[in-house]
Coordinates of C-alpha atoms in Angstrom, one line a residue:
Chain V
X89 CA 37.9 -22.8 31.0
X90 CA 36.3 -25.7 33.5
X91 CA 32.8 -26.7 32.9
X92 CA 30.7 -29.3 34.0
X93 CA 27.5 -30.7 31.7
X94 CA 24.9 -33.2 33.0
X95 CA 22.3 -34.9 31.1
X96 CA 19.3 -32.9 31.1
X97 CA 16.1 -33.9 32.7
X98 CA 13.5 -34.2 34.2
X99 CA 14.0 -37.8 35.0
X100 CA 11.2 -39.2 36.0
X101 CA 11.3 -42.8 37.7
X102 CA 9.0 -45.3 40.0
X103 CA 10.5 -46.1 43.3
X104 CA 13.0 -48.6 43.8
X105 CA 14.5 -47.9 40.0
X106 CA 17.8 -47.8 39.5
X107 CA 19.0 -44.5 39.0
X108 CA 22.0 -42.8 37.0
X109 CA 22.8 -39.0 36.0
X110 CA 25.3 -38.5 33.8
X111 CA 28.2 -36.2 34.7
X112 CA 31.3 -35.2 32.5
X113 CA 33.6 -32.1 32.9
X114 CA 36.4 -29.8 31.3
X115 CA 38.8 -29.0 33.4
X116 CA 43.1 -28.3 33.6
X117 CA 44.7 -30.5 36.1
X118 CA 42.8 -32.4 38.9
X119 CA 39.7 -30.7 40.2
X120 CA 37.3 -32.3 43.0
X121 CA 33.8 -33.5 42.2
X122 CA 31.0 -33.2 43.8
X123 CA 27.5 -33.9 43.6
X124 CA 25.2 -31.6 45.5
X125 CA 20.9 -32.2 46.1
X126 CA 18.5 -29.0 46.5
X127 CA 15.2 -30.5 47.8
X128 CA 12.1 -27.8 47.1
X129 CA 12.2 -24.6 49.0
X130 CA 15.8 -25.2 50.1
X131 CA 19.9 -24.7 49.9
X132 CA 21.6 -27.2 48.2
X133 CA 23.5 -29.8 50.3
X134 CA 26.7 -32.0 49.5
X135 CA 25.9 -35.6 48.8
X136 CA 29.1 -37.0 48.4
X137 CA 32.5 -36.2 46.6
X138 CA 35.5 -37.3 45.0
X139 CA 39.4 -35.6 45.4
X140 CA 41.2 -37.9 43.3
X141 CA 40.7 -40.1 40.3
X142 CA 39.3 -43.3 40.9
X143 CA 38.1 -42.4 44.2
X144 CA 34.1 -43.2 44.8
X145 CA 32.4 -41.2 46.5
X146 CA 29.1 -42.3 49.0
X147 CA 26.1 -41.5 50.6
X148 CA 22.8 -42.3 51.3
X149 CA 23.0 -45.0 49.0
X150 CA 23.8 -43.3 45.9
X151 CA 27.7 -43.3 44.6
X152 CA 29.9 -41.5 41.8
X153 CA 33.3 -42.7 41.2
X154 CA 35.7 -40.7 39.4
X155 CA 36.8 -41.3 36.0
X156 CA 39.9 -39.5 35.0
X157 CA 40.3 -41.5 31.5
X158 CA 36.5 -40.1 30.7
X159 CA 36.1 -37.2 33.1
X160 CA 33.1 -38.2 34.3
X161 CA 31.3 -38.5 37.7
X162 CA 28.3 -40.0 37.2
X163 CA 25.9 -40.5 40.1
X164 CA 23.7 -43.8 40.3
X165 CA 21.4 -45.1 43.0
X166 CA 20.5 -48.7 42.9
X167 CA 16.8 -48.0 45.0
X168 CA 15.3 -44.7 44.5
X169 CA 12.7 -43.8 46.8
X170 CA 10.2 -40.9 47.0
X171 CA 12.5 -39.1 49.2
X172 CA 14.9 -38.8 46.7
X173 CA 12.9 -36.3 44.3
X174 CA 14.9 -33.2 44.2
X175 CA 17.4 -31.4 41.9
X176 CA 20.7 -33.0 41.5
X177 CA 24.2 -31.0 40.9
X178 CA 27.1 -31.7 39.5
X179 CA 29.8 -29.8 40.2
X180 CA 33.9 -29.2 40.0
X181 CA 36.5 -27.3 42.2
X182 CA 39.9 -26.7 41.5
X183 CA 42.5 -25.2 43.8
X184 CA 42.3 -21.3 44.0
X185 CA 38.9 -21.1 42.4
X186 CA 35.0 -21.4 43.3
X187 CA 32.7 -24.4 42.9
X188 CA 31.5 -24.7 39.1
X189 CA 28.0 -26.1 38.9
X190 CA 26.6 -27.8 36.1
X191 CA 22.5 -26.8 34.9
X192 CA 21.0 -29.1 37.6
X193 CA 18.7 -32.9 36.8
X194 CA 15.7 -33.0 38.3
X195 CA 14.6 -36.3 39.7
X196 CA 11.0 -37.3 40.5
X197 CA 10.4 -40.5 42.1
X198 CA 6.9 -41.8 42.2
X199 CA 4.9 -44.1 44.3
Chain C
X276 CA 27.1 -25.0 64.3
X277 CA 24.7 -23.2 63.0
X278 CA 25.7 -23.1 59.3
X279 CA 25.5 -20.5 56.7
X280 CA 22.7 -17.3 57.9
X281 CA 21.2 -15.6 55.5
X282 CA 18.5 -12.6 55.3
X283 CA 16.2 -11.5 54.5
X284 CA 14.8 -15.2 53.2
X285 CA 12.1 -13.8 51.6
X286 CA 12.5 -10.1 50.0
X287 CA 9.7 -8.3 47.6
X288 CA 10.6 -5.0 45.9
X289 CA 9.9 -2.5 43.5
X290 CA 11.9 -1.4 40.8
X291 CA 14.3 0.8 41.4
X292 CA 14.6 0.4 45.1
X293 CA 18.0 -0.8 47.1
X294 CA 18.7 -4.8 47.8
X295 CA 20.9 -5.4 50.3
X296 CA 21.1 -9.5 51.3
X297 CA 23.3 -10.3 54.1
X298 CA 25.4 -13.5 55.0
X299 CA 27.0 -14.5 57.7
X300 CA 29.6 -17.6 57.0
X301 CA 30.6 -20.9 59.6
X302 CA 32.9 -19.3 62.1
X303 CA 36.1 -20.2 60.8
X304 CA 35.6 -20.6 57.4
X305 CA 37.8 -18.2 55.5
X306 CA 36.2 -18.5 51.8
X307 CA 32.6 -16.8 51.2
X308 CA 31.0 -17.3 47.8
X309 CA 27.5 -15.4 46.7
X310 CA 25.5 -17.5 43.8
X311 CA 22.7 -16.5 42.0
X312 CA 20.4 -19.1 40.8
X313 CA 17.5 -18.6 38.3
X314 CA 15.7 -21.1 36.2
X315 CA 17.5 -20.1 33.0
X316 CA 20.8 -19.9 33.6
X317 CA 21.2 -22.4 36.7
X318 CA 24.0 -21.5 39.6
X319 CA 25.7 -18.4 38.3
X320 CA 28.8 -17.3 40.6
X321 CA 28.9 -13.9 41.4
X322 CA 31.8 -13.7 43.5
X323 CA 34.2 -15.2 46.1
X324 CA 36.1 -13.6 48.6
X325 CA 39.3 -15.6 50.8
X326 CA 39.8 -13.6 53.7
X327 CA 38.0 -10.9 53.5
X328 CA 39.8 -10.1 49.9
X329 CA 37.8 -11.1 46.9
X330 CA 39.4 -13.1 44.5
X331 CA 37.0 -13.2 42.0
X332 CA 34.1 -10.9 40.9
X333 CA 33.9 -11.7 37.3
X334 CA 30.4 -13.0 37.8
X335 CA 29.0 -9.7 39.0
X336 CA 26.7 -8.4 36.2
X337 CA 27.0 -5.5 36.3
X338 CA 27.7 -1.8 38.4
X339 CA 24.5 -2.2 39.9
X340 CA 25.8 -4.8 41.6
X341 CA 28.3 -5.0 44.7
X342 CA 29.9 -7.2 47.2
X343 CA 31.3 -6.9 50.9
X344 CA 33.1 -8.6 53.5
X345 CA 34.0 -6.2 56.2
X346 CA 35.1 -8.6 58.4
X347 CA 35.2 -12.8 58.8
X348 CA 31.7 -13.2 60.3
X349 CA 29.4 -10.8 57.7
X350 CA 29.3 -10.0 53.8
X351 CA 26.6 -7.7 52.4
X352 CA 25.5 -8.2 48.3
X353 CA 23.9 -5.2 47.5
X354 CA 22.0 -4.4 44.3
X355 CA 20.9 -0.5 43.6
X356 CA 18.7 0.1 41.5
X357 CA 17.3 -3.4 41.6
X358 CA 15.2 -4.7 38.3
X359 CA 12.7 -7.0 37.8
X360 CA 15.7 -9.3 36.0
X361 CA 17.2 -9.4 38.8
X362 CA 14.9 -11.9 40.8
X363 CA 16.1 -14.6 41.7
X364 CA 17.0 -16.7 44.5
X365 CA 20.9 -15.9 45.8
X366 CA 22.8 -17.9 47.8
X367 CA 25.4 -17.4 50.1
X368 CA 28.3 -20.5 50.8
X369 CA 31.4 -20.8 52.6
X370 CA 34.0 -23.4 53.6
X371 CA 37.8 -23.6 54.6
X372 CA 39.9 -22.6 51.8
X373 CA 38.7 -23.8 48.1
X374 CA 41.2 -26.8 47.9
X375 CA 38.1 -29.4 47.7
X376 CA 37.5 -28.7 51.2
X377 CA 33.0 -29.2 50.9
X378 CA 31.4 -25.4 50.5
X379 CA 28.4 -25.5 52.7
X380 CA 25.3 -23.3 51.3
X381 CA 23.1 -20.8 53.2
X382 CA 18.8 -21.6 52.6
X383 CA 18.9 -18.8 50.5
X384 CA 17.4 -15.3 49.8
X385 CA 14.5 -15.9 47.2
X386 CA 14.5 -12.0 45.7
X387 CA 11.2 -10.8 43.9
X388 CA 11.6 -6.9 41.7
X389 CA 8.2 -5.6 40.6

């Protein structure tokens, strides 16, 4: 079945590191990608996506392009500030089926 | 819009008693998803429903557990008895078909059992 693993964490950087989190999936045919952020105490909000391979998705200054040839979707930041510190997911969708999220990084930026 | 409503956000119970969380989805999506999300197993789906019909309740744990969606604007997720394994916090989502279209996510219901 479709699956999604990310690299575990915490990851802990100093602001205005570059950031990456690792992203690969399982999956039959062509899902979408997506990477979602839950910030402490909240829901989890889209960051960006992908619908097709080689596609990059954006926002906020962080990026994922997908890789079909790897099937991965890795998300990178080159500036991370404070803000950023939350839980980062990965996760995959495929026509006809629900969003599969992978086990969540956790990012802490400090000052 | 208002996005995804959920209640209660905040719900403390005994063993034993009846859960019921409630969702109500962005007018005009037509899929609903419930999630559960615990420190241990991460985002669990429970189950999905495309108008009004679920689709896919393979993630409901068990027959303590059940799922509604009497109409487009409302979906009950009800759990009887509850358990102290049971807490967690559960999110409902929706969005416009499950074709990549983005699921948008409700703040939660953050579910203690005693």
């Amino acid at each position: 079945g479709n699956s999604v693993t990310q690299m575990e964490g915490p990851v802990t950087l100093s602001e205005e590191a570059f950031l990456t989190i690792n992203c690969t999936y399982t999956a039959t045919g062509y899902p979408s990608l997506f990477w979602y952020v839950q910030y402490p105490g909240e829901g989890l909000q889209l960051l960006l996506k992908a619908t097709k391979a080689d596609d990059k998705g954006s926002n906020k200054g962080f990026e994922a392009t997908y890789r079909k040839e790897t099937t991965s979707f890795h998300l990178e930041k080159g500036s991370v500030q404070v803000s950023d510190s939350a839980v980062y997911f990965c996760a995959l969708v495929q026509a006809g089926t629900a969003l599969i999220f992978g086990k969540g990084t956790t990012l802490s930026v400090s000052s | 819009d208002a996005g995804v409503i959920q209640s209660p956000r905040h719900e403390v119970t005994e063993m034993g008693q009846e859960v019921t969380l409630r969702c109500k989805p962005i007018s005009g999506h037509n899929s609903l998803f419930w999630y559960r999300q615990t420190m241990m197993r991460g985002l669990e789906l429970l189950i999905y429903f495309n108008n009004n019909v679920p689709i896919d309740d393979s993630g409901m744990p068990e027959d303590r557990f059940s799922a509604k969606m009497p109409n487009a604007s409302f979906s009950t997720l009800k759990i009887q008895p509850s358990e102290p394994r049971d807490s967690a916090v559960y999110f409902c989502a929706s969005s416009i078909g499950t074709s990549g279209n983005t699921i948008y996510f409700g703040e939660g219901s953050w579910l203690t059992v005693v």
